[in-house]
Amino acid sequence: MSILAGDFTYSARRIAKRLPVSLVIMITLALGIGANSAIFSIFNAVLLQKLPFPAHDELTLVKQIKRLQGDANASFSVKEVDELHHESHAFKSIAEYHTMVFTMVGRNELTRVAAGVVSSDFFNDILRIKPQLGRTFSASDDVIGAPAAVLLTHEFWQSKFGGSKSVVGTYLTMNDRQYQVVGVLPPFPQFPNANDLYMSVSSCPFRSSEFVINSREARMLSVVARMAPDETLEKANTDVDTVSHRIIQANPASYPSQDGYTMSVIPIAEELIREVRPTLYTLLGTALLVLLIACANASGLLLAQNVERQREFAVRSALGCSRWRLARLMLTEVVMLAIGAALFGLALAYIASKFLNVHVASITGLATQAHIDATVLGFTFGLAILAGLIAGALPAMGTRYISSVLRENSEKSTAASHKNRGRKGLVIVQLAVTFVLLMGAALLITTVRNLQRVDLGFSSKNVVVAEMDLNWSRYGTAEEQRNFAKTLESRLQQMAGVQSYAVAATYPLDLAAENNPADRADVVFDDRSSEERSGRINSLVRRVSAGYFSTLGIEIADGRVLLASDDENGAAVAVVNRQLAKQHWPNASPIGHELSLDGGATWLKIVGIVGDEKRFALSEPPRPQVYVPYVQHPSWGRLNILLKATNPSSYEQPIRAMVHELTMCRRSIE
Amino acid sequence: MSSENNQTVVRLDKVNRLFQTDKVDTYALADVNLTINKGEYVAITGPSGSGKSTLMAILGLLDVPSNGQYWINGTPSSALSASQMAEVRNREIGFIFQDFNLIGDLTVYENVELPLTYRDMSRSERKERVERCLTQVGMMPRAEHYPSQLSGGQQQRVAVARSVVGTPSLLLADEPTGNLDSVNGEAVMKLLSNLNQDGVTVCMVTHDVRYAQAAKRVVKLFDGRISEDNAAKVQAS
């Protein structure tokens, strides 16, 4: 033992004596180790650790699927959740969930607040989360008419209330209504989305409205359920399938056969990691390759150091040091360097994981659980020792030729040639790994270049977008929404230097529209028979003002675009994109034809055709889109300002001030 | 020791050492026969390139013969694995080099202790042996110094202490006075003589005729062959 201690002492002395080189080796390894530790901390939290909920194997998501439309997230209505609750037998508890955006009024500011609206079982029977302060929701909070109650997330409590314990019992003003804070939640991986606070179902004005409660088609809820302890996933799927069939048979009008409605049950754990798994494997693989390069570099530096140690090794050999002891001595030093590198690496990992967490947390809430714990420490030091052994292996193997230093000169050249072979091997490994990484980088650059060449169908040059969420308590009716949009337009018109502007419910590549049913519709056409109408197409519907096309530079292919005169008093009109026109009138012009977005109840005259603008992704092929005047089809929810000017960033403050003046909240200007 | 006279420490039988290069084969040693008995003090001399260092390398198990056989304390070197050779070097052979070859990152004490750390020996026993040897060469007061803080003569005295700390049966000294002035050279030679008088078998390579004469037996090498060996004379005397 004292011999081993002697090796450590000697190695420490050498490291201290050659500090600059030692630091270079440590930092080289630290970069690789730090990158791996940062990624592993998330990998560990997301893919290796069990969900931090009691009996997590029982936790599932129930999904309604429009199989024939390729829609795996059709959501549930309140009626459907009630039926699932009463008719299914596979679950011990079922809870509903949806998100809303509220405007919280503070002393000097308005804050956009993401609220998860959940039934009481969500925290009690399903996630089984104990509050950090106060209480969670009880069954009485679910009853319509109960006092409005909210639970703060740990993060929101810390950031907005400074972690004050006296917050429980106080009231928050959101969308002109007061909500009592009944408790504070501990940190937990939020899903399906991260929210600032949680609200009982009876507290949500939208969820507790008569329309939402009574309409089978008002589908906006997710369903989270805890299986009964003796149930299996297979039995649960059979169970919800039975319920789904019964509901569809009883209400055929609400479940068109061409949609292929069905239900399925999936484990929450799978849902939480499904999207992020390939990303994490790729990141970890890349980081390991980087570490391999770092090891090769460190190994090269160690080999260079060993040239000056040849005589020392030769003397040790002459004095009876075996090859193994010599290798152990060298590896002791390298492993000590690697452990030093691990300490540097942990510091790097701590910083890097903060950035990585933000990115991965947007894909899975489990990333918020990532931190440097015992497992990550074990991984880091294990990796460091492995890296040290890899980096030190070649120099240690070289010791077998070292006793030749004490022999004839002619033999020294033999040793040198062996060493050269080792260095050449190192260079080959470095080149090979670097080549793999460079290929990956080249592919990435090519992809980015290709994406830059993609015809977007619009121009974002000099355009600024301001997102806001209408306070539906204040702008609940179509008239109020229409008037507000008009007020915004008139205020934008008065701004000096503005080239063009528009208000619109969605804008190109706006992911918020992807999952919003209000921005989609099944389109039917006037020149199709009722049989043919069953083959209707699902289209994105953009509710925009007249300036939308000029602001975004969208090509006018035929006819005209929407005009300011296409208001609530004008004829109902629509503009379609080239893809929709080509798909349904391949040999004729659609201009003058009519289309309906509500199954034939009302009809809109097609007045123009515009180019295909990308909807949600650069890689997607052109898809059908319909443009309608916002003032003819106003709605609550998101409203965006698009403004084009020579110096668009200078309008950030004026827009912010205008919105504030109009007592709305906007969160971001892009 | 089984088949050998247990007084024989070294026995070389028709030992050759061939160095092969792309263009030419060179015999550094050719048909060398040599026997060194326990307690002998042998000086190996000869001009540069005569094979002295190659002979020392083979005697020290740092090299192996191309042909012929070498027995050390009755054990054929050809029967030893690399790790067994290391063990024999550690237990049976002490080395003194021309340029001292102390390890710069180790103190005087640690340098002398080094051969013992390759054995299964207690810390207290190592300490006792190291201190005894350092006292013997007069370097105990410098035990915590590093080699760079010592003169050449002091370094060689430390090297002598290191070579004998493991109580070897054969002490190989390769030009031990080559880098020393005459005063220090004399001092080292006196140490070697004392060690030999204490029973240590010494085999020394030297160019210096004066120091060679200090040995009881002189073996002269020329072109890889033993040209002269006064063993018989020594035995007779």
Short mmCIF file of N, CA, C and O in Angstrom, two decimals, chain A residues 1-3 5-7 9-11 13-15 17-18 308-309 311-326 328-329 333 403-411 413-414, chain B residues 17 19 21 28 51-55 57 60 62-64 82-83 85-87 89-90 93 95 97 99 101-107 110-111 114-119 121 123 126 146 162-163:
data_model
loop_
_atom_site.label_atom_id
_atom_site.label_comp_id
_atom_site.label_asym_id
_atom_site.label_seq_id
_atom_site.Cartn_x
_atom_site.Cartn_y
_atom_site.Cartn_z
N MET A 1 0.82 -1.21 0.00
CA MET A 1 0.00 0.00 0.00
C MET A 1 0.85 1.26 0.00
O MET A 1 0.56 2.22 -0.72
N SER A 2 1.96 1.19 0.81
CA SER A 2 2.83 2.36 0.86
C SER A 2 3.54 2.56 -0.47
O SER A 2 3.89 3.67 -0.84
N ILE A 3 3.75 1.44 -1.24
CA ILE A 3 4.37 1.54 -2.55
C ILE A 3 3.44 2.31 -3.49
O ILE A 3 3.85 3.20 -4.23
N ALA A 5 1.13 4.35 -2.57
CA ALA A 5 1.12 5.74 -2.11
C ALA A 5 2.34 6.48 -2.64
O ALA A 5 2.27 7.65 -3.02
N GLY A 6 3.48 5.74 -2.69
CA GLY A 6 4.70 6.32 -3.22
C GLY A 6 4.54 6.69 -4.68
O GLY A 6 5.01 7.74 -5.13
N ASP A 7 3.87 5.80 -5.45
CA ASP A 7 3.62 6.10 -6.87
C ASP A 7 2.78 7.37 -7.01
O ASP A 7 3.04 8.20 -7.87
N THR A 9 2.51 9.82 -4.79
CA THR A 9 3.30 10.98 -4.37
C THR A 9 4.24 11.41 -5.49
O THR A 9 4.35 12.59 -5.82
N TYR A 10 4.91 10.41 -6.08
CA TYR A 10 5.87 10.70 -7.14
C TYR A 10 5.15 11.34 -8.33
O TYR A 10 5.61 12.33 -8.91
N SER A 11 3.96 10.79 -8.69
CA SER A 11 3.20 11.31 -9.84
C SER A 11 2.75 12.74 -9.55
O SER A 11 2.82 13.60 -10.44
N ARG A 13 4.16 14.85 -7.65
CA ARG A 13 5.34 15.71 -7.70
C ARG A 13 5.68 16.05 -9.16
O ARG A 13 5.98 17.18 -9.50
N ARG A 14 5.61 15.04 -10.01
CA ARG A 14 5.90 15.26 -11.43
C ARG A 14 4.89 16.22 -12.06
O ARG A 14 5.24 17.10 -12.83
N ILE A 15 3.60 16.01 -11.71
CA ILE A 15 2.55 16.87 -12.28
C ILE A 15 2.78 18.31 -11.87
O ILE A 15 2.70 19.24 -12.67
N LYS A 17 5.57 19.68 -10.93
CA LYS A 17 6.83 20.20 -11.47
C LYS A 17 6.69 20.59 -12.94
O LYS A 17 7.36 21.49 -13.42
N ARG A 18 5.79 19.88 -13.64
CA ARG A 18 5.57 20.19 -15.06
C ARG A 18 4.16 20.73 -15.24
O ARG A 18 3.38 20.23 -16.06
N GLU A 308 11.61 12.26 -22.88
CA GLU A 308 12.57 12.76 -21.89
C GLU A 308 12.65 11.83 -20.68
O GLU A 308 13.53 11.97 -19.85
N ARG A 309 11.70 10.88 -20.57
CA ARG A 309 11.72 9.97 -19.42
C ARG A 309 12.36 8.62 -19.76
O ARG A 309 12.36 7.72 -18.93
N ARG A 311 15.33 7.62 -20.08
CA ARG A 311 16.44 7.22 -19.23
C ARG A 311 15.93 6.80 -17.85
O ARG A 311 16.40 5.81 -17.28
N GLU A 312 14.94 7.55 -17.34
CA GLU A 312 14.38 7.18 -16.04
C GLU A 312 13.79 5.77 -16.09
O GLU A 312 14.02 4.95 -15.19
N PHE A 313 13.04 5.49 -17.17
CA PHE A 313 12.44 4.16 -17.28
C PHE A 313 13.51 3.09 -17.41
O PHE A 313 13.38 1.99 -16.86
N ALA A 314 14.58 3.43 -18.15
CA ALA A 314 15.66 2.47 -18.32
C ALA A 314 16.32 2.16 -16.97
O ALA A 314 16.60 1.00 -16.65
N VAL A 315 16.55 3.20 -16.19
CA VAL A 315 17.18 3.01 -14.87
C VAL A 315 16.25 2.17 -13.99
O VAL A 315 16.70 1.23 -13.31
N ARG A 316 14.97 2.51 -14.01
CA ARG A 316 14.03 1.73 -13.19
C ARG A 316 14.04 0.26 -13.62
O ARG A 316 14.00 -0.64 -12.78
N SER A 317 14.06 0.06 -14.96
CA SER A 317 14.10 -1.32 -15.45
C SER A 317 15.35 -2.02 -14.96
O SER A 317 15.32 -3.17 -14.50
N ALA A 318 16.47 -1.34 -15.04
CA ALA A 318 17.73 -1.93 -14.61
C ALA A 318 17.70 -2.28 -13.13
O ALA A 318 18.30 -3.27 -12.70
N LEU A 319 16.98 -1.49 -12.36
CA LEU A 319 16.92 -1.73 -10.91
C LEU A 319 15.88 -2.78 -10.54
O LEU A 319 15.65 -3.03 -9.37
N GLY A 320 15.21 -3.32 -11.55
CA GLY A 320 14.32 -4.43 -11.27
C GLY A 320 12.84 -4.11 -11.38
O GLY A 320 12.00 -4.90 -10.98
N CYS A 321 12.53 -2.96 -11.93
CA CYS A 321 11.12 -2.61 -12.09
C CYS A 321 10.56 -3.42 -13.26
O CYS A 321 11.10 -3.39 -14.37
N SER A 322 9.48 -4.14 -13.02
CA SER A 322 8.89 -4.93 -14.10
C SER A 322 8.12 -4.01 -15.04
O SER A 322 7.82 -2.86 -14.72
N ARG A 323 7.81 -4.55 -16.23
CA ARG A 323 7.04 -3.74 -17.20
C ARG A 323 5.71 -3.32 -16.61
O ARG A 323 5.24 -2.21 -16.82
N TRP A 324 5.10 -4.23 -15.86
CA TRP A 324 3.80 -3.93 -15.27
C TRP A 324 3.91 -2.79 -14.27
O TRP A 324 3.09 -1.87 -14.28
N ARG A 325 4.96 -2.84 -13.43
CA ARG A 325 5.12 -1.77 -12.44
C ARG A 325 5.40 -0.44 -13.13
O ARG A 325 4.91 0.61 -12.71
N LEU A 326 6.18 -0.52 -14.23
CA LEU A 326 6.49 0.70 -14.96
C LEU A 326 5.21 1.28 -15.60
O LEU A 326 4.96 2.49 -15.52
N ARG A 328 2.26 0.74 -14.55
CA ARG A 328 1.38 1.21 -13.46
C ARG A 328 1.80 2.60 -13.00
O ARG A 328 0.95 3.45 -12.75
N LEU A 329 3.10 2.81 -12.95
CA LEU A 329 3.59 4.13 -12.55
C LEU A 329 3.12 5.21 -13.54
O LEU A 329 2.64 6.27 -13.15
N GLU A 333 0.10 8.28 -13.04
CA GLU A 333 0.23 9.72 -13.34
C GLU A 333 -0.88 10.17 -14.28
O GLU A 333 -1.50 11.21 -14.08
N SER A 403 14.40 -0.33 -21.92
CA SER A 403 15.68 -0.77 -21.36
C SER A 403 16.80 -0.68 -22.40
O SER A 403 17.98 -0.66 -22.06
N SER A 404 16.40 -0.59 -23.67
CA SER A 404 17.41 -0.47 -24.73
C SER A 404 18.17 0.84 -24.63
O SER A 404 19.24 0.98 -25.22
N VAL A 405 17.63 1.81 -23.91
CA VAL A 405 18.32 3.09 -23.75
C VAL A 405 19.69 2.87 -23.13
O VAL A 405 20.64 3.59 -23.44
N LEU A 406 19.80 1.87 -22.28
CA LEU A 406 21.07 1.62 -21.61
C LEU A 406 22.00 0.74 -22.46
O LEU A 406 23.06 0.36 -22.02
N ARG A 407 21.53 0.36 -23.64
CA ARG A 407 22.35 -0.54 -24.45
C ARG A 407 23.07 0.22 -25.56
O ARG A 407 23.25 1.42 -25.50
N GLU A 408 23.32 -0.51 -26.60
CA GLU A 408 24.08 0.09 -27.69
C GLU A 408 23.22 1.09 -28.46
O GLU A 408 22.01 1.00 -28.51
N ASN A 409 23.89 2.04 -29.11
CA ASN A 409 23.19 3.07 -29.87
C ASN A 409 22.33 2.49 -30.97
O ASN A 409 21.27 2.99 -31.27
N SER A 410 22.84 1.42 -31.59
CA SER A 410 22.10 0.86 -32.72
C SER A 410 20.71 0.39 -32.31
O SER A 410 19.78 0.40 -33.10
N GLU A 411 20.60 -0.03 -31.07
CA GLU A 411 19.30 -0.51 -30.63
C GLU A 411 18.34 0.61 -30.29
O GLU A 411 17.15 0.42 -30.25
N SER A 413 17.71 3.02 -32.07
CA SER A 413 16.91 3.31 -33.24
C SER A 413 15.73 2.36 -33.33
O SER A 413 14.67 2.70 -33.82
N THR A 414 15.92 1.12 -32.83
CA THR A 414 14.81 0.17 -32.83
C THR A 414 13.69 0.68 -31.95
O THR A 414 12.52 0.68 -32.32
N ARG B 17 27.14 -11.88 -29.53
CA ARG B 17 26.06 -10.88 -29.64
C ARG B 17 26.20 -10.22 -30.99
O ARG B 17 27.20 -9.54 -31.27
N PHE B 19 24.67 -7.74 -33.88
CA PHE B 19 23.76 -6.63 -34.20
C PHE B 19 23.58 -6.60 -35.71
O PHE B 19 24.56 -6.48 -36.46
N THR B 21 22.02 -4.91 -39.04
CA THR B 21 21.42 -3.74 -39.66
C THR B 21 21.11 -4.10 -41.11
O THR B 21 21.37 -5.24 -41.54
N ALA B 28 29.30 -7.78 -31.77
CA ALA B 28 29.81 -6.99 -30.64
C ALA B 28 30.55 -7.89 -29.67
O ALA B 28 31.50 -7.47 -29.02
N GLY B 51 33.38 -4.02 -27.10
CA GLY B 51 32.27 -4.84 -26.63
C GLY B 51 32.08 -4.81 -25.13
O GLY B 51 31.30 -5.61 -24.59
N LYS B 52 32.77 -3.89 -24.44
CA LYS B 52 32.68 -3.84 -22.97
C LYS B 52 31.23 -3.60 -22.51
O LYS B 52 30.71 -4.30 -21.65
N SER B 53 30.60 -2.56 -23.10
CA SER B 53 29.25 -2.21 -22.66
C SER B 53 28.25 -3.31 -23.00
O SER B 53 27.32 -3.58 -22.24
N THR B 54 28.45 -3.96 -24.17
CA THR B 54 27.55 -5.06 -24.55
C THR B 54 27.69 -6.21 -23.55
O THR B 54 26.70 -6.81 -23.12
N LEU B 55 28.93 -6.46 -23.16
CA LEU B 55 29.17 -7.51 -22.17
C LEU B 55 28.48 -7.17 -20.85
O LEU B 55 27.82 -8.02 -20.25
N ALA B 57 25.88 -5.26 -20.47
CA ALA B 57 24.43 -5.35 -20.65
C ALA B 57 23.96 -6.79 -20.53
O ALA B 57 22.92 -7.08 -19.91
N GLY B 60 24.21 -7.85 -17.00
CA GLY B 60 23.17 -7.22 -16.19
C GLY B 60 21.77 -7.61 -16.60
O GLY B 60 20.78 -7.04 -16.11
N LEU B 62 20.26 -6.94 -19.19
CA LEU B 62 19.59 -5.89 -19.95
C LEU B 62 19.57 -6.25 -21.43
O LEU B 62 18.95 -5.61 -22.24
N ASP B 63 20.31 -7.28 -21.77
CA ASP B 63 20.38 -7.76 -23.14
C ASP B 63 20.55 -9.27 -23.09
O ASP B 63 20.90 -9.82 -22.03
N VAL B 64 20.27 -9.92 -24.19
CA VAL B 64 20.41 -11.38 -24.22
C VAL B 64 21.38 -11.76 -25.34
O VAL B 64 21.45 -11.08 -26.37
N ALA B 82 10.79 -12.15 -19.02
CA ALA B 82 11.13 -10.73 -18.81
C ALA B 82 10.92 -10.33 -17.35
O ALA B 82 11.75 -9.62 -16.77
N SER B 83 9.82 -10.80 -16.76
CA SER B 83 9.57 -10.41 -15.37
C SER B 83 10.54 -11.10 -14.42
O SER B 83 10.97 -10.52 -13.41
N MET B 85 13.61 -11.87 -15.25
CA MET B 85 14.87 -11.13 -15.41
C MET B 85 14.85 -9.88 -14.54
O MET B 85 15.86 -9.54 -13.90
N ALA B 86 13.71 -9.18 -14.53
CA ALA B 86 13.58 -7.97 -13.70
C ALA B 86 13.81 -8.31 -12.24
O ALA B 86 14.47 -7.58 -11.49
N GLU B 87 13.26 -9.46 -11.83
CA GLU B 87 13.40 -9.87 -10.43
C GLU B 87 14.86 -10.21 -10.11
O GLU B 87 15.38 -9.85 -9.04
N ARG B 89 17.50 -9.03 -11.68
CA ARG B 89 18.24 -7.77 -11.67
C ARG B 89 18.08 -7.08 -10.31
O ARG B 89 19.01 -6.53 -9.74
N ASN B 90 16.83 -7.14 -9.81
CA ASN B 90 16.53 -6.46 -8.55
C ASN B 90 17.23 -7.11 -7.36
O ASN B 90 17.75 -6.43 -6.47
N ILE B 93 21.64 -8.26 -8.78
CA ILE B 93 22.59 -7.39 -9.47
C ILE B 93 22.44 -5.94 -9.00
O ILE B 93 21.32 -5.45 -8.85
N PHE B 95 23.75 -2.00 -10.04
CA PHE B 95 24.32 -1.25 -11.17
C PHE B 95 24.89 0.08 -10.70
O PHE B 95 24.26 0.80 -9.93
N PHE B 97 26.40 3.41 -12.87
CA PHE B 97 26.61 3.90 -14.23
C PHE B 97 27.61 5.06 -14.24
O PHE B 97 27.78 5.75 -13.23
N ASP B 99 27.25 7.93 -15.74
CA ASP B 99 26.62 9.24 -15.50
C ASP B 99 25.56 9.13 -14.40
O ASP B 99 24.52 9.79 -14.45
N ASN B 101 22.91 8.29 -13.27
CA ASN B 101 21.53 7.86 -13.52
C ASN B 101 20.67 7.86 -12.28
O ASN B 101 19.90 6.92 -12.04
N LEU B 102 20.79 8.91 -11.49
CA LEU B 102 19.82 9.09 -10.41
C LEU B 102 18.57 9.70 -11.01
O LEU B 102 18.65 10.41 -12.02
N ILE B 103 17.44 9.46 -10.37
CA ILE B 103 16.18 10.01 -10.90
C ILE B 103 15.94 11.38 -10.28
O ILE B 103 15.85 11.51 -9.05
N GLY B 104 15.86 12.38 -11.15
CA GLY B 104 15.85 13.76 -10.69
C GLY B 104 14.67 14.15 -9.83
O GLY B 104 14.77 15.06 -9.01
N ASP B 105 13.52 13.47 -10.02
CA ASP B 105 12.33 13.84 -9.25
C ASP B 105 12.25 13.11 -7.91
O ASP B 105 11.27 13.26 -7.18
N LEU B 106 13.26 12.28 -7.62
CA LEU B 106 13.29 11.58 -6.33
C LEU B 106 14.41 12.15 -5.47
O LEU B 106 15.47 12.53 -5.99
N THR B 107 14.20 12.15 -4.18
CA THR B 107 15.25 12.61 -3.26
C THR B 107 16.34 11.56 -3.19
O THR B 107 16.18 10.43 -3.70
N GLU B 110 14.94 8.55 -1.57
CA GLU B 110 14.02 7.80 -2.43
C GLU B 110 14.78 7.08 -3.55
O GLU B 110 14.40 5.97 -3.95
N ASN B 111 15.86 7.71 -4.05
CA ASN B 111 16.65 7.06 -5.08
C ASN B 111 17.27 5.77 -4.56
O ASN B 111 17.27 4.74 -5.23
N LEU B 114 14.70 3.05 -4.02
CA LEU B 114 13.97 2.59 -5.21
C LEU B 114 14.04 1.08 -5.48
O LEU B 114 13.00 0.44 -5.64
N PRO B 115 15.23 0.45 -5.50
CA PRO B 115 15.26 -1.00 -5.79
C PRO B 115 14.45 -1.80 -4.77
O PRO B 115 13.87 -2.84 -5.11
N LEU B 116 14.42 -1.32 -3.53
CA LEU B 116 13.71 -2.07 -2.49
C LEU B 116 12.20 -1.98 -2.65
O LEU B 116 11.46 -2.84 -2.19
N THR B 117 11.74 -0.90 -3.31
CA THR B 117 10.28 -0.75 -3.51
C THR B 117 9.75 -1.77 -4.50
O THR B 117 8.55 -1.97 -4.61
N TYR B 118 10.67 -2.39 -5.26
CA TYR B 118 10.23 -3.43 -6.19
C TYR B 118 10.21 -4.80 -5.53
O TYR B 118 10.06 -5.82 -6.18
N ARG B 119 10.42 -4.81 -4.23
CA ARG B 119 10.36 -6.07 -3.47
C ARG B 119 9.24 -5.97 -2.45
O ARG B 119 8.77 -4.88 -2.14
N MET B 121 8.85 -5.69 0.76
CA MET B 121 9.65 -5.40 1.95
C MET B 121 8.96 -4.32 2.77
O MET B 121 8.40 -3.37 2.21
N ARG B 123 8.23 -1.16 5.19
CA ARG B 123 8.74 0.21 5.15
C ARG B 123 9.90 0.40 6.15
O ARG B 123 10.90 1.03 5.84
N ARG B 126 13.04 -1.21 4.86
CA ARG B 126 13.61 -0.38 3.79
C ARG B 126 14.36 0.80 4.41
O ARG B 126 15.48 1.13 4.00
N TYR B 146 17.73 16.70 -3.48
CA TYR B 146 17.50 16.15 -4.81
C TYR B 146 18.83 16.05 -5.54
O TYR B 146 19.77 16.82 -5.23
N ARG B 162 22.77 3.08 -3.74
CA ARG B 162 21.60 2.47 -4.38
C ARG B 162 21.94 1.08 -4.91
O ARG B 162 21.12 0.16 -4.86
N SER B 163 23.19 0.93 -5.43
CA SER B 163 23.54 -0.35 -6.05
C SER B 163 23.70 -1.47 -5.02
O SER B 163 23.53 -2.64 -5.35
#
